[in-house]
mmCIF file of C-alpha atoms and ligand atoms in Angstrom:
data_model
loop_
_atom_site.group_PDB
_atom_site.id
_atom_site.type_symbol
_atom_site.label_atom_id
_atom_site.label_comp_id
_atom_site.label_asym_id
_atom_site.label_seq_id
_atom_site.Cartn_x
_atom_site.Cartn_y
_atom_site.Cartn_z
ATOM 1 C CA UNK A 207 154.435 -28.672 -39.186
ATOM 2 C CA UNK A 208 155.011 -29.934 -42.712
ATOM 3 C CA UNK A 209 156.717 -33.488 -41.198
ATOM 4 C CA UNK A 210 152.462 -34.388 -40.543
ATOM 5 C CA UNK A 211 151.731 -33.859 -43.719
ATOM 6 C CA UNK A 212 150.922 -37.200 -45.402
ATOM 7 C CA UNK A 213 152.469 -39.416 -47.658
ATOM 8 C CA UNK A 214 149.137 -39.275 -49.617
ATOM 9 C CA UNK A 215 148.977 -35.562 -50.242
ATOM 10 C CA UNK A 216 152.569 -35.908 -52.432
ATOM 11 C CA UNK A 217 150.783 -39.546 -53.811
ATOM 12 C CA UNK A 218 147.956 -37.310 -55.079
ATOM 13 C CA UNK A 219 150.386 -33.747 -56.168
ATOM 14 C CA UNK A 220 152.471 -36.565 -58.225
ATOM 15 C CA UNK A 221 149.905 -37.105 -60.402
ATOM 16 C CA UNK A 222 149.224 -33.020 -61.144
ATOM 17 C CA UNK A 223 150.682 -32.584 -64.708
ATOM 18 C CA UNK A 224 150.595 -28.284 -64.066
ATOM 19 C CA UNK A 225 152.723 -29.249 -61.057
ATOM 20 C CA UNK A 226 154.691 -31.672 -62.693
ATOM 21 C CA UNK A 227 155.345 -28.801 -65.956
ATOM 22 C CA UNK A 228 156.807 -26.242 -63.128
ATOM 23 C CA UNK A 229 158.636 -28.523 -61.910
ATOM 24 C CA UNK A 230 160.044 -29.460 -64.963
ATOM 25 C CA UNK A 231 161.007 -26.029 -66.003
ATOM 26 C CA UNK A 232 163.021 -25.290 -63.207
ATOM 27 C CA UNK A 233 163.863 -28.053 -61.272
ATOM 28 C CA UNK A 234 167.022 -28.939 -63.094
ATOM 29 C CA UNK A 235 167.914 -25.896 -65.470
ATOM 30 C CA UNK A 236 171.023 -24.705 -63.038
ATOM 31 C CA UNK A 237 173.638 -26.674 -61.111
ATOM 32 C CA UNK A 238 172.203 -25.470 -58.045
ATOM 33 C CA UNK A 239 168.141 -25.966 -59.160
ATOM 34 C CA UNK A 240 166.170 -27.599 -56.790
ATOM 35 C CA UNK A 241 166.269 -31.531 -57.771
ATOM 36 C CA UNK A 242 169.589 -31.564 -58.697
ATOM 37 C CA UNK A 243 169.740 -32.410 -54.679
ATOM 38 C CA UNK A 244 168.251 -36.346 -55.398
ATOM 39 C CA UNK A 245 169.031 -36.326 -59.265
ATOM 40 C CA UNK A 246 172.389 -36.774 -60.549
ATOM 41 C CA UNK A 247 170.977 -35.023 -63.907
ATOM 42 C CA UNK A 248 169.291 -35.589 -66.763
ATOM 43 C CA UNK A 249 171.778 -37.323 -69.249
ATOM 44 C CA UNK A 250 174.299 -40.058 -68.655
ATOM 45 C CA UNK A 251 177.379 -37.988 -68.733
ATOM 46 C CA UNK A 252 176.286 -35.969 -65.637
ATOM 47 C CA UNK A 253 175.232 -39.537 -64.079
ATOM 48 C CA UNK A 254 178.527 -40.583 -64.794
ATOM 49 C CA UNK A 255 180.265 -37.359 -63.235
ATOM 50 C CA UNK A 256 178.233 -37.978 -60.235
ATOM 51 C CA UNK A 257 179.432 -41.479 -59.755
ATOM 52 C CA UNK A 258 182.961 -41.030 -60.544
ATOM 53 C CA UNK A 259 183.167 -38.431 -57.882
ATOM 54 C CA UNK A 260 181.079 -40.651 -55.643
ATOM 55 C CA UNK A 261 183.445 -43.657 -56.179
ATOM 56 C CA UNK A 262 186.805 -41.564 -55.605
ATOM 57 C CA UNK A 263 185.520 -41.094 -52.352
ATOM 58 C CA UNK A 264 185.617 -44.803 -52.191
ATOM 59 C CA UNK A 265 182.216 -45.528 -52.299
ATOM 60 C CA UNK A 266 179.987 -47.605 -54.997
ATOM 61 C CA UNK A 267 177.194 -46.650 -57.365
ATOM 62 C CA UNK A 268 174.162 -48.085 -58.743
ATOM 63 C CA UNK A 269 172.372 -46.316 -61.586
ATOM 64 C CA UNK A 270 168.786 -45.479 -62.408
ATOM 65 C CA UNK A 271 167.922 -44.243 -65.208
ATOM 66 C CA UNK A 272 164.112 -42.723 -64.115
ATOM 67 C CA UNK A 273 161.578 -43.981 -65.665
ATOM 68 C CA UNK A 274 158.047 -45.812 -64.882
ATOM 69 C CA UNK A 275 154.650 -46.471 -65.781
ATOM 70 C CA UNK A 276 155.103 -46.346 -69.339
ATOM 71 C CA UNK A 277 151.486 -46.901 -71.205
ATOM 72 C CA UNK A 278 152.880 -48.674 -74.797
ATOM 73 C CA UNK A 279 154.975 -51.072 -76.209
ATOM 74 C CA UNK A 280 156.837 -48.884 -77.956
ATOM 75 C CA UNK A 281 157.443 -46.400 -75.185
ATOM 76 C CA UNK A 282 158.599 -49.793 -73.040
ATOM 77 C CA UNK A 283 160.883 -50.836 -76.178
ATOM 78 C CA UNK A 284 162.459 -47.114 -76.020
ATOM 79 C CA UNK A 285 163.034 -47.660 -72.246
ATOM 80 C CA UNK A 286 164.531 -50.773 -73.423
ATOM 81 C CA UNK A 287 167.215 -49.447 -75.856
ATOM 82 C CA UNK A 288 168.140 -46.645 -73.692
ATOM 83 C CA UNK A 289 169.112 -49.066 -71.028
ATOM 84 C CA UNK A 290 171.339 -51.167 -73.011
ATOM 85 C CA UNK A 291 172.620 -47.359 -74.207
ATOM 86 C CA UNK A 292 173.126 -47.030 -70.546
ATOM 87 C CA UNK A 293 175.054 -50.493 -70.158
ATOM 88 C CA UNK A 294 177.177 -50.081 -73.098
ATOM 89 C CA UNK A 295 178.609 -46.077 -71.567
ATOM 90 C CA UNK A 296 179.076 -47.181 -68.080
ATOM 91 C CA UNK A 297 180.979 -50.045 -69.146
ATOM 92 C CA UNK A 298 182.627 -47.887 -71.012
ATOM 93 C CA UNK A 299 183.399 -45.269 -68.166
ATOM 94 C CA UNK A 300 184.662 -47.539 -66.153
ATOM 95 C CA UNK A 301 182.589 -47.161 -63.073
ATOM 96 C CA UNK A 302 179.994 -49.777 -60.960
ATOM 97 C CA UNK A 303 178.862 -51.821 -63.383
ATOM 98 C CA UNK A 304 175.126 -51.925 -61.760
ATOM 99 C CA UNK A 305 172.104 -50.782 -62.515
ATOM 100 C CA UNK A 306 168.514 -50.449 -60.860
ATOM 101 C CA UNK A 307 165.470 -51.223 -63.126
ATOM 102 C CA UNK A 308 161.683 -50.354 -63.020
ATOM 103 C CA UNK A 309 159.505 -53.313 -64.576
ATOM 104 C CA UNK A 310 156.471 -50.756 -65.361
ATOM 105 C CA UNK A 311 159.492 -48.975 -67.311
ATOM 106 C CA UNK A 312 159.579 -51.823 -69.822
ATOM 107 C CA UNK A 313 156.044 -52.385 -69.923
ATOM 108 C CA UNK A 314 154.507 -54.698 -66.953
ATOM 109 C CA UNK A 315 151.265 -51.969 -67.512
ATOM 110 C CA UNK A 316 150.715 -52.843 -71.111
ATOM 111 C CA UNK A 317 151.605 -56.575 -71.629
ATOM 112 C CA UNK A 318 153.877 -59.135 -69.508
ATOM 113 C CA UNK A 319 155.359 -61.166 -72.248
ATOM 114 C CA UNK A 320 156.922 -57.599 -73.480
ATOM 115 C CA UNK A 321 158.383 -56.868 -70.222
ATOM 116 C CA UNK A 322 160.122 -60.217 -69.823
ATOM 117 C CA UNK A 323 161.597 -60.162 -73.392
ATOM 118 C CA UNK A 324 162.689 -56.455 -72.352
ATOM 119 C CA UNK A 325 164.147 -57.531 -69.287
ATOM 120 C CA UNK A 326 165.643 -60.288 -71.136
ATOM 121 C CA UNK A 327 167.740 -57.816 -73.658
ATOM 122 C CA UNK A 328 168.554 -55.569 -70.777
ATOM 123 C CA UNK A 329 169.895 -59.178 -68.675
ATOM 124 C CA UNK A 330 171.608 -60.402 -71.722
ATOM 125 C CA UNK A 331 173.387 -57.441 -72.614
ATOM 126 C CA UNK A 332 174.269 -57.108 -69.096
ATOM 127 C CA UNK A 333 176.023 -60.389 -68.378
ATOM 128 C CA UNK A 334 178.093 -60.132 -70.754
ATOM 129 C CA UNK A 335 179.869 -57.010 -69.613
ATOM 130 C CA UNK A 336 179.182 -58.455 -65.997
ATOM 131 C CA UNK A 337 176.569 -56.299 -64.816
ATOM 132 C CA UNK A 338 174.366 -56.708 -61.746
ATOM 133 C CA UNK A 339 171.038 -55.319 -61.939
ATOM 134 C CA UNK A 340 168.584 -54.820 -59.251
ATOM 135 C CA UNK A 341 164.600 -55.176 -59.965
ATOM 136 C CA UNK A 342 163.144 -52.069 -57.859
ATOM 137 C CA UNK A 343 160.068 -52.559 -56.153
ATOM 138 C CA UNK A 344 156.914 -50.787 -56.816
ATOM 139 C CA UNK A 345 153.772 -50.320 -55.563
ATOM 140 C CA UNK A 346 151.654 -53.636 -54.192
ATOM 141 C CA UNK A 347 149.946 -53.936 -57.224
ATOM 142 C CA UNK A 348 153.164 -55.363 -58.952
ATOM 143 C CA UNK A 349 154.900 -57.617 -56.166
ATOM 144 C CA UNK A 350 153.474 -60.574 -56.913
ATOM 145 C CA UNK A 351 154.490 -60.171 -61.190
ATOM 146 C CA UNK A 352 157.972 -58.442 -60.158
ATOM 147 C CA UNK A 353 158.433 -61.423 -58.046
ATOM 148 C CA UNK A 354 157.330 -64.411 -60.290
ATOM 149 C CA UNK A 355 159.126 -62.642 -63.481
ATOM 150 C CA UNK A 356 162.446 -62.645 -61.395
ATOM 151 C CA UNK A 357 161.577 -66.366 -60.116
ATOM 152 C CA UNK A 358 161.141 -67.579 -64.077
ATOM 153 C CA UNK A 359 164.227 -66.350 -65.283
ATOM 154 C CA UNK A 360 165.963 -67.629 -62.377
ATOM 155 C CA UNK A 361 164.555 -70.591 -63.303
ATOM 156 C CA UNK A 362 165.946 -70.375 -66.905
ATOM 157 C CA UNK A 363 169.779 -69.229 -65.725
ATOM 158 C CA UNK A 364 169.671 -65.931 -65.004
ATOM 159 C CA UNK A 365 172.292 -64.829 -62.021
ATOM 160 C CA UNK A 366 172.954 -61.374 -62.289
ATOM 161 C CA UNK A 367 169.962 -59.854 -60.910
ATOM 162 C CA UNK A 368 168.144 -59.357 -57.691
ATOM 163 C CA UNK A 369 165.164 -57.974 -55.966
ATOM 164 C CA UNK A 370 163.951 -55.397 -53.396
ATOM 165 C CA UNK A 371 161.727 -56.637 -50.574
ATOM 166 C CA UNK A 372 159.357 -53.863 -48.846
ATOM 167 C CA UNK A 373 159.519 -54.322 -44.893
ATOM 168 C CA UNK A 374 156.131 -52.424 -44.679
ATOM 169 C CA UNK A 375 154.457 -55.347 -46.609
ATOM 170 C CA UNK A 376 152.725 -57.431 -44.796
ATOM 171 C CA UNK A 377 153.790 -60.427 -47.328
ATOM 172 C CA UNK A 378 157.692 -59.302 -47.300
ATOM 173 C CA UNK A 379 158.868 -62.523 -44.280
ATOM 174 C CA UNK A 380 157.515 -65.213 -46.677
ATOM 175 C CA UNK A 381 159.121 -63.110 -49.860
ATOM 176 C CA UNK A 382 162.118 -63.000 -48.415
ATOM 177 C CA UNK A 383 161.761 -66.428 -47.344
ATOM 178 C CA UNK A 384 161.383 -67.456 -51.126
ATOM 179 C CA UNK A 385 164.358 -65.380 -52.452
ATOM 180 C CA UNK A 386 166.640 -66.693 -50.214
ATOM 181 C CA UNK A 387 165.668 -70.476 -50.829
ATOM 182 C CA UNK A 388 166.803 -69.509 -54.273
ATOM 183 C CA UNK A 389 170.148 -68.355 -53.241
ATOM 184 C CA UNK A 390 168.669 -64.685 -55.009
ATOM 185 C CA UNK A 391 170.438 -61.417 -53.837
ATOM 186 C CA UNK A 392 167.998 -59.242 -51.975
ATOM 187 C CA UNK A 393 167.973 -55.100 -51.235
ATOM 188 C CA UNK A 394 165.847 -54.272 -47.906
ATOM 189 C CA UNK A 395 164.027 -50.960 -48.065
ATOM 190 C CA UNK A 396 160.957 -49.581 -45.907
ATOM 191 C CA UNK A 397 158.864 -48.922 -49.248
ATOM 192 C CA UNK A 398 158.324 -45.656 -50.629
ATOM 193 C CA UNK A 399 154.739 -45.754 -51.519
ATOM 194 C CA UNK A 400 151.140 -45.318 -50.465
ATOM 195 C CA UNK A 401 149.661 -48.550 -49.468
ATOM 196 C CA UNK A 402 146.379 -49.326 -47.812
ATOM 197 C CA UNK A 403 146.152 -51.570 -44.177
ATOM 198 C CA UNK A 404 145.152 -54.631 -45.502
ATOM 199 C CA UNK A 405 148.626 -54.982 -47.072
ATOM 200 C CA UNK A 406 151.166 -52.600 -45.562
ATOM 201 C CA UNK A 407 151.771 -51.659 -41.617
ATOM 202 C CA UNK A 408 150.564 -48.021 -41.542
ATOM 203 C CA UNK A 409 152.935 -47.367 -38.320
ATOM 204 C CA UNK A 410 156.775 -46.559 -38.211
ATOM 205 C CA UNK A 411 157.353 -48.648 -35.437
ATOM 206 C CA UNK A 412 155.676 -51.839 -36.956
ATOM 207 C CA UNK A 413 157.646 -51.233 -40.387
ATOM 208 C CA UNK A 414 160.965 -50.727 -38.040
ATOM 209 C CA UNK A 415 160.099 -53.936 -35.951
ATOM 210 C CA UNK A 416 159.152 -55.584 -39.441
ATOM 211 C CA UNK A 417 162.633 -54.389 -41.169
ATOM 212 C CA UNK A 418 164.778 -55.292 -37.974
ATOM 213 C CA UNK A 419 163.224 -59.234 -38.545
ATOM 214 C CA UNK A 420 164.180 -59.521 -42.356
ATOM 215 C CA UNK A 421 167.038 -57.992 -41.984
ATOM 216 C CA UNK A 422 168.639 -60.656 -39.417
ATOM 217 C CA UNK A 423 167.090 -62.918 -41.729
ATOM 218 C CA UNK A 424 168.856 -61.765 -44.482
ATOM 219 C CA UNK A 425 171.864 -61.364 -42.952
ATOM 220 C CA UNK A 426 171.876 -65.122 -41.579
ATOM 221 C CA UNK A 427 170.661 -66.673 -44.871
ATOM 222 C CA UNK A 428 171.007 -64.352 -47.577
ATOM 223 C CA UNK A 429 173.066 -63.999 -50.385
ATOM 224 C CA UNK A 430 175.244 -60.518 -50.068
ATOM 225 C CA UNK A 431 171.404 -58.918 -49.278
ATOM 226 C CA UNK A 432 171.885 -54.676 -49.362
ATOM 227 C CA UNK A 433 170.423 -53.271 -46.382
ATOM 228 C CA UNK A 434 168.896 -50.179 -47.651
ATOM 229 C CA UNK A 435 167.974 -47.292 -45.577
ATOM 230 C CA UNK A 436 169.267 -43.885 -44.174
ATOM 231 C CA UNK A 437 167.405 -44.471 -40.684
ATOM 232 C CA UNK A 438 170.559 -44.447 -37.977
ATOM 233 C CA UNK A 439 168.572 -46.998 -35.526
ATOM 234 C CA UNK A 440 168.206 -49.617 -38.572
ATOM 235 C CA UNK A 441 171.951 -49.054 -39.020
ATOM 236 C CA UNK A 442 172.796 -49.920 -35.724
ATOM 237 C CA UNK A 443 170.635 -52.812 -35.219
ATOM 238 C CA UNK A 444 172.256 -53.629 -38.744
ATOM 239 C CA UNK A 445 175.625 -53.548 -37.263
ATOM 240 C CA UNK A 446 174.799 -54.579 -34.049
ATOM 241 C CA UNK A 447 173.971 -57.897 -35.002
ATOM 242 C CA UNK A 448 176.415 -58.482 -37.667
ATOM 243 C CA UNK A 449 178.838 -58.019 -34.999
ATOM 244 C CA UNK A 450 177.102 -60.342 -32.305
ATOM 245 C CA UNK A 451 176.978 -63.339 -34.989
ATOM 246 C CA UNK A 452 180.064 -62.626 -36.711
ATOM 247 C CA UNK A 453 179.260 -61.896 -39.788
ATOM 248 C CA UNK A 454 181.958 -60.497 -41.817
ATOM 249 C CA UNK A 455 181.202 -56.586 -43.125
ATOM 250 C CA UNK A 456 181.830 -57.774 -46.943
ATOM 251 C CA UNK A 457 179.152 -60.440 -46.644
ATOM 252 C CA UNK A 458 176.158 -57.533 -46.713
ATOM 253 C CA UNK A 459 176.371 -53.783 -48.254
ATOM 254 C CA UNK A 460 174.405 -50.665 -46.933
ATOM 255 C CA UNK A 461 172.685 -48.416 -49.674
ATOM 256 C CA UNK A 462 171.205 -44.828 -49.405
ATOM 257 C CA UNK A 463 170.058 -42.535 -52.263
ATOM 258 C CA UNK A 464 171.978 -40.316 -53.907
ATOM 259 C CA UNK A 465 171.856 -36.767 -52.193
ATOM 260 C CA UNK A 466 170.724 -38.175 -48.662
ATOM 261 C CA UNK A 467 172.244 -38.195 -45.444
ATOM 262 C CA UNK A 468 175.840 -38.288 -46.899
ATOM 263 C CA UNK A 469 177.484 -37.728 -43.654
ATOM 264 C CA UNK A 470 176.335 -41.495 -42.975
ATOM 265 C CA UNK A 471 177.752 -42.563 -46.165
ATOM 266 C CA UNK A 472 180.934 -41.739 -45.827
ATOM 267 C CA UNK A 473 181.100 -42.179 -42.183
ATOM 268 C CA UNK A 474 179.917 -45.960 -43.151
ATOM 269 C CA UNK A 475 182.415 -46.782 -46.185
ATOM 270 C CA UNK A 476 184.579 -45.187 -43.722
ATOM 271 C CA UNK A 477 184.309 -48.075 -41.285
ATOM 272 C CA UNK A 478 185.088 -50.640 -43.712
ATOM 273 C CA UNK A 479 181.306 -51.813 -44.492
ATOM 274 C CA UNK A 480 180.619 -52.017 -48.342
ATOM 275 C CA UNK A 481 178.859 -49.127 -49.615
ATOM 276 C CA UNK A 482 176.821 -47.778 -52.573
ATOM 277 C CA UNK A 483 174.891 -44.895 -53.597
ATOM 278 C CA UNK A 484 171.907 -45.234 -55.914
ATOM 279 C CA UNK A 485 172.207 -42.601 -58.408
ATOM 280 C CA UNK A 486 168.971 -41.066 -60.477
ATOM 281 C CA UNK A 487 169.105 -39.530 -63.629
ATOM 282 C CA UNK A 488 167.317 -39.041 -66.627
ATOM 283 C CA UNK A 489 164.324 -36.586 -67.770
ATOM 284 C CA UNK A 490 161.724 -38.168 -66.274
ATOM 285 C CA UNK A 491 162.454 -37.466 -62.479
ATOM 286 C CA UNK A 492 159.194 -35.937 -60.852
ATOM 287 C CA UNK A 493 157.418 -39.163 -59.888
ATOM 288 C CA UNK A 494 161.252 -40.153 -57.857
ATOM 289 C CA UNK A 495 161.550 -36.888 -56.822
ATOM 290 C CA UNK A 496 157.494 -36.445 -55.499
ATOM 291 C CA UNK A 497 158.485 -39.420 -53.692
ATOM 292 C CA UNK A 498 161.695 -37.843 -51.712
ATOM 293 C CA UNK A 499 159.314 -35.049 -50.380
ATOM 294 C CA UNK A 500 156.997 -37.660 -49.494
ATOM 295 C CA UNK A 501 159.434 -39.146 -47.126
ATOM 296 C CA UNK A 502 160.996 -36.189 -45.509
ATOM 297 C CA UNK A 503 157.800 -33.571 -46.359
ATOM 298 C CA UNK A 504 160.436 -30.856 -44.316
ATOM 299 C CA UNK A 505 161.964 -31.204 -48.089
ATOM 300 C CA UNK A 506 159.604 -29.041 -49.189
ATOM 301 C CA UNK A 507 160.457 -26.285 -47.485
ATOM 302 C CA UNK A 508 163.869 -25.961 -49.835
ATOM 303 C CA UNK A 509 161.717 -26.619 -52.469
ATOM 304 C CA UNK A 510 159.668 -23.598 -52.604
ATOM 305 C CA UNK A 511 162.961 -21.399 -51.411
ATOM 306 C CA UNK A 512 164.662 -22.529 -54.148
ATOM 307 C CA UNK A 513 161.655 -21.911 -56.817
ATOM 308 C CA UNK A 514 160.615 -18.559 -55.794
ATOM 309 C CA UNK A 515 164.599 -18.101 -56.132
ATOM 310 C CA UNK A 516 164.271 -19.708 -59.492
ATOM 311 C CA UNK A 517 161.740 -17.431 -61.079
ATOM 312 C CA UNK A 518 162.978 -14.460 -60.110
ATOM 313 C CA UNK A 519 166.292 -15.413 -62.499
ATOM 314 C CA UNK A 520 166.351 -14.138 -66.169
HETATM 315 C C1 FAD B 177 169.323 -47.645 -52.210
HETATM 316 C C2 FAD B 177 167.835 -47.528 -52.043
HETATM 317 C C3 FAD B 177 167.004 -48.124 -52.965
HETATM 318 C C4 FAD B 177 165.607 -48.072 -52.798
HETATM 319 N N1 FAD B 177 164.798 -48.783 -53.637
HETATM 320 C C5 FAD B 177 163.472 -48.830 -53.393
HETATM 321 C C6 FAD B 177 162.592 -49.664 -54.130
HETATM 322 O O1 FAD B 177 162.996 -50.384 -55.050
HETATM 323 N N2 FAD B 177 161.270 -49.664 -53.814
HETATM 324 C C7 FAD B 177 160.767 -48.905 -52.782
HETATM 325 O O2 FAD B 177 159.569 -48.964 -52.506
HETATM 326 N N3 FAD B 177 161.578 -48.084 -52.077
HETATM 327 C C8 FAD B 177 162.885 -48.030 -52.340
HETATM 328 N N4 FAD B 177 163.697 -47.211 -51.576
HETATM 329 C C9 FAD B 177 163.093 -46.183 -50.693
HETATM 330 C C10 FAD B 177 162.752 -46.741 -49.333
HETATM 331 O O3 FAD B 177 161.674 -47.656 -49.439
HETATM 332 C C11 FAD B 177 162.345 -45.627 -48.345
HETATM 333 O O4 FAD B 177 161.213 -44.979 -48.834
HETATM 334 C C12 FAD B 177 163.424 -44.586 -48.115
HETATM 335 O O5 FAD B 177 164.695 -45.163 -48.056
HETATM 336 C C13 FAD B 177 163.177 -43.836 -46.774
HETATM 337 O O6 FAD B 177 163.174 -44.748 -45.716
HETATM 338 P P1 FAD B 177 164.394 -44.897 -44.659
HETATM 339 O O7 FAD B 177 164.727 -46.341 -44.558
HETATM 340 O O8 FAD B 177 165.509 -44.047 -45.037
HETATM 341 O O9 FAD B 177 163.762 -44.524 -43.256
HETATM 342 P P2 FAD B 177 162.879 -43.292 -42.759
HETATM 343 O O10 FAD B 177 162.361 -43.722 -41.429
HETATM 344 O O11 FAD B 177 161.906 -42.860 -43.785
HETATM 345 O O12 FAD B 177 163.939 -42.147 -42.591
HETATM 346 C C14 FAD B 177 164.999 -42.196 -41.652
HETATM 347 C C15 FAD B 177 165.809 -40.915 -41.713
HETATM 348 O O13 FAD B 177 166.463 -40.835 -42.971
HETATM 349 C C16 FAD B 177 166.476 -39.513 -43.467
HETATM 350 N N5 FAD B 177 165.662 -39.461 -44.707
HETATM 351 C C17 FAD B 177 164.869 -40.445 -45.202
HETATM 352 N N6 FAD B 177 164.310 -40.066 -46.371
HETATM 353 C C18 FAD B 177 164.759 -38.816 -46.605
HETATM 354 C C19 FAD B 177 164.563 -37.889 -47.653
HETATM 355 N N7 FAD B 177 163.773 -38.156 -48.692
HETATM 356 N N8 FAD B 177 165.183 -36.681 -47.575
HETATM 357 C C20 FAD B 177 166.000 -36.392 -46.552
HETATM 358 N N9 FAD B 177 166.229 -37.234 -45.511
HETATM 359 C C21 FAD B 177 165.635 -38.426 -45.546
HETATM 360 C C22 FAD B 177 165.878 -38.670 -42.380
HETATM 361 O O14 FAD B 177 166.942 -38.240 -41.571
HETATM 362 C C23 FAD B 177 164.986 -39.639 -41.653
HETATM 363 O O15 FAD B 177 164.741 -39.254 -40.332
HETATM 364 C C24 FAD B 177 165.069 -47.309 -51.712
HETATM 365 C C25 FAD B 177 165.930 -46.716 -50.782
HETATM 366 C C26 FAD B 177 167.288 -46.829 -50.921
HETATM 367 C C27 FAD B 177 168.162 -46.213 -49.868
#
């Protein structure tokens, strides 16, 4: 029953700040609370912990450290530092050196100047520990700047970052198109948010059919594109035609989240395809975490076990 609720309804409970305070409380405060099952944690040594197990099981990482929609410049510029925080301990651990990056976290909502001088520090610091890091996607109202932002500072150098292209976007064949006339590395997702018809298929199929097309597009004229998804029939159609063209496994990688479906992870890195796990952490989880549920809304379920089993602890 709850797999018809709507992607909407967790759109709309994201925003509730009571919800959002519970959550908060007791979401995290145990190693077996509730969101610890898509969050590596909320500091960078637990993120860390997380990927060194992940990568001893011979698997990749890339890390997030949450954060979106911040509403100042200096809330972006904090974003900012923490990230190059971020860059300087993982290159110090020794793991992945990759990281995925919100632009609304370094300001695209206040002022778009900031954000690319943000994105600048985080780029320069990277390359020069030899970092890759990915520009996530968000919701429609920021393709168009995440895209043109990336395309400048292409245009001025910059290698050592990528995109994410949304198959249910309507837009996504001639995006995709454009990143790989640049030679850009691209990660395929579905998209995770709430989009109305006039931009977005509204049915699984057509988002399927629409992912299928960019990814043999990717795979024929990409550069190392991620194929991002835990759904077992894009897999196979993944594999399937990899296979049929002969396209070597370490020309592409697969990519799930952290916490989901790791059966397929390991059975994947297992069969010799490249593999990494994108790994949340930081305080600022609920929006990421709202939407997980949204995705698989039988989530919830082991969400409200787990609170009512929550409160009733000292
Ligand atoms: C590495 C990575 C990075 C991403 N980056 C972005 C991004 O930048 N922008 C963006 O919009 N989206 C991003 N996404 C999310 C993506 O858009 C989808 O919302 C998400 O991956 C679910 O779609 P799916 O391809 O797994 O297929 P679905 O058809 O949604 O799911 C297929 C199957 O996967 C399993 N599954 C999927 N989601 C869950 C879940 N939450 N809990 C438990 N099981 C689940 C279920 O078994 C389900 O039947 C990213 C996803 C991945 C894997």
């Amino acid at each position: 029953m709850l797999d018809a609720v709507p992607k909407a309804v967790f759109s709309m409970l994201a925003s509730s700040g009571a919800l959002k305070r519970l959550a908060s409380r007791y979401g995290m405060r145990r190693s077996d609370s509730f969101a610890r099952r898509f969050i590596a944690g909320e500091t960078i040594e637990e993120a860390i912990a997380a990927a060194r197990a992940i990568e001893q099981a011979g698997l990749s990482v890339t890390l997030d450290h949450l954060g979106e929609s911040v509403s100042s410049t200096e809330a972006a510029d904090e974003a900012t530092r923490s990230y190059l925080d971020v860059v300087s301990r993982i290159a110090d651990a020794g793991i992945s050196r990759n990281i995925s990056i919100k632009l609304t976290q370094l300001g695209l909502d206040v002022d778009r100047a900031t954000t690319v001088d943000n994105l600048r520090r985080i780029l320069d610091a990277a390359g020069k520990v030899g970092f890759f890091v990915r520009i996530d996607m968000e919701g429609s109202a920021y393709t168009a700047q995440t895209l043109e932002i990336f395309e400048t500072l292409w245009g001025i150098g910059y290698r050592n970052a990528g995109v994410v292209i949304q198959s249910y976007l309507r837009r996504s064949a001639a995006d995709v198109g454009r990143m790989n006339a640049l030679g850009a590395r691209v990660r395929l997702v579905k998209g995770a948010y709430r989009e109305p018809r006039q931009v977005a298929f509204q049915q699984k199929a057509e988002v399927d059919a629409s992912f299928v097309e960019l990814m043999q597009v990717l795979l024929g004229h990409g550069t190392h594109p991620a194929i991002a998804t835990h759904d077992p029939a894009m897999i196979d159609a993944t594999k399937q035609y990899a296979s049929s063209r002969g396209i070597a496994k370490d020309t592409f990688e697969f990519q799930m989240l952290f916490g989901i479906r790791r059966d397929l992870q390991s059975q994947l890195a297992g069969e010799g395809y490249p593999f990494r796990v994108y790994v949340p952490f930081g305080r600022e989880w609920f929006p990421y975490f709202m939407r997980r549920l949204g995705e698989r809304p039988a989530n919830v379920s082991f969400v409200v076990k787990s609170l009512v089993r929550e409160r009733k602890r000292p």
